[in-house]
CSV table of C-alpha atoms in Angstrom, one decimal:
chain,number,residue,atom,x,y,z
A,1,MET,CA,-42.5,-106.5,-118.0
A,2,SER,CA,-39.5,-103.9,-117.7
A,3,GLU,CA,-37.0,-104.4,-115.0
A,4,GLY,CA,-37.7,-102.1,-112.2
A,5,ARG,CA,-41.2,-101.3,-113.2
A,6,ARG,CA,-43.7,-101.5,-110.4
A,7,THR,CA,-47.1,-103.3,-111.1
A,8,PRO,CA,-50.1,-102.9,-109.2
A,9,GLN,CA,-49.5,-106.3,-107.9
A,10,ASP,CA,-46.1,-105.3,-106.4
A,11,SER,CA,-47.7,-102.2,-104.9
A,12,ARG,CA,-50.4,-104.3,-103.2
A,13,ARG,CA,-47.8,-107.0,-102.1
A,14,ARG,CA,-45.5,-103.9,-100.7
A,15,HIS,CA,-48.3,-102.5,-98.6
A,16,SER,CA,-49.4,-106.0,-97.2
A,17,MET,CA,-45.7,-106.7,-96.1
A,18,ALA,CA,-45.8,-103.1,-94.5
A,19,ASP,CA,-48.9,-104.0,-92.7
A,20,ASP,CA,-48.0,-107.3,-91.8
A,21,VAL,CA,-44.6,-105.9,-90.2
A,22,THR,CA,-46.3,-102.9,-88.7
A,23,GLY,CA,-49.6,-103.8,-87.6
A,24,LEU,CA,-50.5,-100.0,-88.2
A,25,GLY,CA,-51.8,-100.1,-91.8
A,26,CYS,CA,-49.0,-97.1,-92.5
A,27,GLU,CA,-45.7,-97.5,-94.3
A,28,PRO,CA,-43.1,-95.1,-93.7
A,29,GLN,CA,-40.9,-94.2,-96.6
A,30,ARG,CA,-37.1,-93.4,-97.1
A,31,GLY,CA,-36.7,-89.9,-95.8
A,32,ASP,CA,-39.7,-89.8,-93.7
A,33,LEU,CA,-39.2,-88.6,-90.2
A,34,VAL,CA,-40.6,-90.9,-87.4
A,35,TYR,CA,-40.6,-91.1,-83.7
A,36,ASP,CA,-39.0,-94.1,-82.3
A,37,THR,CA,-41.1,-94.7,-79.1
A,38,GLY,CA,-38.6,-97.1,-77.6
A,39,LYS,CA,-35.6,-94.8,-77.8
A,40,HIS,CA,-37.6,-91.7,-77.4
A,41,ARG,CA,-36.0,-90.3,-80.4
A,42,VAL,CA,-36.6,-88.8,-83.9
A,43,GLY,CA,-35.0,-90.3,-86.7
A,44,VAL,CA,-35.0,-90.4,-90.7
A,45,VAL,CA,-36.0,-93.5,-92.3
A,46,THR,CA,-32.9,-94.3,-94.6
A,47,ALA,CA,-33.9,-97.9,-95.2
A,48,LEU,CA,-36.8,-100.2,-95.4
A,49,PRO,CA,-37.3,-103.6,-94.3
A,50,GLU,CA,-37.8,-104.8,-97.6
A,51,ASP,CA,-34.1,-103.3,-98.5
A,52,THR,CA,-32.5,-105.3,-95.9
A,53,GLY,CA,-34.5,-108.4,-95.8
A,54,THR,CA,-35.4,-107.9,-92.2
A,55,THR,CA,-38.4,-106.5,-90.0
A,56,THR,CA,-36.7,-103.4,-88.9
A,57,TYR,CA,-36.3,-100.1,-90.4
A,58,GLN,CA,-32.9,-98.3,-90.6
A,59,LEU,CA,-32.9,-94.7,-89.0
A,60,SER,CA,-30.4,-92.0,-88.7
A,61,ALA,CA,-30.6,-88.8,-86.5
A,62,GLU,CA,-31.6,-85.6,-88.1
A,63,GLY,CA,-28.6,-83.7,-89.6
A,64,GLY,CA,-26.5,-87.0,-89.5
A,65,GLY,CA,-24.7,-88.8,-86.9
A,66,GLY,CA,-25.2,-92.4,-85.6
A,67,GLY,CA,-27.9,-94.7,-87.0
A,68,TRP,CA,-30.0,-97.4,-85.6
A,69,THR,CA,-32.8,-99.9,-86.4
A,70,ALA,CA,-36.1,-100.3,-84.9
A,71,PRO,CA,-39.3,-102.7,-85.5
A,72,ALA,CA,-42.2,-100.8,-87.0
A,73,VAL,CA,-44.2,-101.6,-84.0
A,74,ARG,CA,-42.2,-98.9,-82.2
A,75,LEU,CA,-42.3,-96.3,-84.9
A,76,THR,CA,-45.2,-93.6,-84.7
A,77,PHE,CA,-46.2,-91.9,-88.0
A,78,SER,CA,-49.0,-89.6,-88.6
A,79,ALA,CA,-50.8,-90.5,-85.2
A,80,THR,CA,-54.0,-88.3,-85.0
A,81,VAL,CA,-54.9,-86.2,-82.0
A,82,SER,CA,-58.4,-85.3,-83.4
A,83,ASN,CA,-59.9,-87.2,-80.6
A,84,ASP,CA,-58.4,-84.9,-78.0
A,85,SER,CA,-60.7,-82.0,-79.5
A,86,GLY,CA,-62.2,-80.1,-76.4
A,87,SER,CA,-60.2,-82.0,-73.8
A,88,SER,CA,-58.6,-80.3,-70.8
A,89,ALA,CA,-54.9,-80.0,-71.0
A,90,VAL,CA,-51.8,-78.9,-68.6
A,91,LEU,CA,-48.9,-77.2,-70.5
A,92,TYR,CA,-45.7,-78.2,-68.7
A,93,VAL,CA,-42.5,-76.1,-69.3
A,94,CYS,CA,-39.0,-76.9,-68.2
A,95,VAL,CA,-36.2,-74.6,-69.4
A,96,GLU,CA,-32.5,-74.1,-68.6
A,97,ARG,CA,-31.8,-71.4,-66.2
A,98,SER,CA,-29.0,-69.6,-68.1
A,99,PRO,CA,-28.4,-65.9,-67.4
A,100,GLY,CA,-30.4,-63.5,-69.6
A,101,ALA,CA,-32.0,-66.3,-71.6
A,102,HIS,CA,-34.3,-68.1,-69.3
A,103,ALA,CA,-37.2,-65.8,-69.8
A,104,LEU,CA,-37.2,-65.7,-73.4
A,105,ALA,CA,-36.9,-69.5,-73.6
A,106,GLU,CA,-39.8,-69.9,-71.2
A,107,GLU,CA,-41.9,-67.6,-73.2
A,108,ARG,CA,-41.1,-69.2,-76.4
A,109,ALA,CA,-42.2,-72.7,-75.0
A,110,VAL,CA,-45.2,-71.3,-73.4
A,111,GLN,CA,-46.3,-69.6,-76.7
A,112,GLU,CA,-45.6,-72.5,-78.8
A,113,GLY,CA,-47.5,-74.9,-76.3
A,114,ARG,CA,-50.4,-72.6,-76.4
A,115,ALA,CA,-50.4,-72.3,-80.4
A,116,PHE,CA,-50.3,-76.4,-80.2
A,117,ALA,CA,-53.4,-76.6,-77.9
A,118,GLN,CA,-55.2,-73.9,-79.8
A,119,GLN,CA,-54.6,-75.8,-83.3
A,120,ARG,CA,-56.1,-79.0,-81.7
A,121,ALA,CA,-59.0,-77.2,-79.6
A,122,LEU,CA,-57.4,-78.2,-76.3
A,123,ARG,CA,-58.3,-76.2,-73.1
A,124,ILE,CA,-55.4,-75.5,-71.3
A,125,LEU,CA,-56.4,-75.5,-67.4
A,126,ALA,CA,-53.1,-74.9,-66.0
A,127,GLU,CA,-49.4,-73.6,-67.0
A,128,ILE,CA,-46.9,-75.2,-64.9
A,129,ALA,CA,-43.0,-74.4,-65.4
A,130,ASP,CA,-39.7,-75.9,-63.6
A,131,PRO,CA,-36.1,-75.1,-63.9
A,132,CYS,CA,-34.2,-77.7,-65.5
A,133,GLY,CA,-31.4,-79.5,-63.8
A,134,GLU,CA,-33.3,-82.0,-61.7
A,135,PRO,CA,-33.5,-85.4,-63.7
A,136,ASP,CA,-35.8,-86.9,-61.4
A,137,PRO,CA,-39.4,-85.5,-62.2
A,138,GLY,CA,-40.5,-86.6,-58.9
A,139,SER,CA,-38.3,-84.1,-57.2
A,140,ARG,CA,-39.7,-81.1,-59.0
A,141,GLY,CA,-42.5,-79.2,-57.7
A,142,GLY,CA,-44.0,-78.3,-61.0
A,143,TRP,CA,-44.0,-81.8,-62.1
A,144,LEU,CA,-45.8,-83.0,-58.9
A,145,ARG,CA,-48.5,-80.6,-59.8
A,146,VAL,CA,-48.9,-82.4,-63.1
A,147,ARG,CA,-49.1,-85.6,-61.4
A,148,ALA,CA,-51.7,-84.4,-59.2
A,149,LEU,CA,-53.8,-83.0,-62.0
A,150,ALA,CA,-53.5,-86.2,-63.6
A,151,GLU,CA,-54.4,-88.3,-60.6
A,152,GLY,CA,-57.2,-86.2,-59.9
A,153,GLY,CA,-58.8,-86.6,-63.2
A,154,GLY,CA,-58.6,-82.8,-63.9
A,155,VAL,CA,-56.8,-83.2,-67.5
A,156,SER,CA,-56.7,-85.6,-70.0
A,157,VAL,CA,-53.4,-84.3,-71.9
A,158,ALA,CA,-50.2,-83.1,-71.0
A,159,ILE,CA,-48.4,-80.9,-73.3
A,160,VAL,CA,-44.5,-80.9,-73.2
A,161,ARG,CA,-42.2,-79.4,-76.0
A,162,TRP,CA,-40.3,-82.8,-76.2
A,163,PRO,CA,-39.3,-85.9,-74.4
A,164,SER,CA,-36.2,-84.5,-72.4
A,165,VAL,CA,-38.4,-81.8,-70.9
A,166,ILE,CA,-40.0,-84.7,-68.5
A,167,SER,CA,-36.5,-86.1,-67.9
A,168,ALA,CA,-33.2,-86.6,-69.7
A,169,ASP,CA,-33.2,-90.1,-68.1
A,170,PRO,CA,-34.9,-92.6,-70.5
A,171,ASP,CA,-36.0,-94.8,-67.6
A,172,LEU,CA,-37.3,-92.1,-65.3
A,173,ARG,CA,-39.1,-90.4,-68.5
A,174,ARG,CA,-40.5,-93.7,-69.5
A,175,ALA,CA,-41.9,-94.3,-65.9
A,176,GLU,CA,-43.4,-90.8,-65.9
A,177,MET,CA,-45.3,-91.3,-69.1
A,178,VAL,CA,-46.6,-94.7,-68.1
A,179,ARG,CA,-47.5,-93.2,-64.9
A,180,LEU,CA,-49.9,-90.6,-66.6
A,181,GLN,CA,-51.2,-93.1,-69.0
A,182,GLY,CA,-52.4,-95.0,-66.2
A,183,HIS,CA,-54.7,-92.0,-65.1
A,184,GLY,CA,-55.9,-91.7,-68.7
A,185,VAL,CA,-53.5,-88.8,-69.7
A,186,ARG,CA,-51.9,-88.5,-73.0
A,187,VAL,CA,-48.7,-86.8,-73.5
A,188,LEU,CA,-48.2,-84.7,-76.6
A,189,PHE,CA,-45.3,-82.9,-78.0
A,190,SER,CA,-45.5,-79.3,-79.1
A,191,TRP,CA,-42.2,-79.1,-80.9
A,192,ALA,CA,-43.0,-79.0,-84.6
A,193,PRO,CA,-41.2,-82.2,-85.8
A,194,LEU,CA,-43.1,-84.1,-83.1
A,195,SER,CA,-46.3,-82.4,-82.8
A,196,ALA,CA,-48.2,-84.9,-85.1
A,197,TRP,CA,-47.1,-87.7,-82.7
A,198,GLN,CA,-48.4,-89.0,-79.6
A,199,ALA,CA,-45.6,-89.8,-76.9
A,200,VAL,CA,-46.3,-93.5,-75.7
A,201,GLY,CA,-44.2,-95.0,-73.0
A,202,ARG,CA,-42.8,-98.1,-74.2
């Protein structure tokens, strides 16, 4: 057998290793864009567990920058949202109030959220906006309305553009996602690189 040639047995062994490590039955490859639910960050896979002899993936930020490692159980890849078809959703938007740019930024975020919902057959029951700047979601009137909808069972999906829309503080963001999940509400991202992934507060 020529060195470097992959046999069917090698492929099966490789998939089995990935399944054992991830527990998800999926196998991110080098160059894949994945979402780290622990750090709430998107990264590019630069090395696989088999490359380093560990159970973690090497990731780097899009466009370069510092890298980090993550166990596969923390990575979300190609999570389906098809089961949400027909579900009621709330669209939450939080944008910077910069002179002359606020209205355009909010409109762009809303249009993106509406398109995201339409693609997934989600019914938007409410569109709620808050100005950015307050790190504690519990201190924002709009986010309190999102909480109320979740607690009242009015929606089963909350659409936000990206994680920092909820809060720039990782601990506060995680607490809010866990709170919504406790009421059976899934948080989904409408921003294109994240739109295939479900946000999980871990």
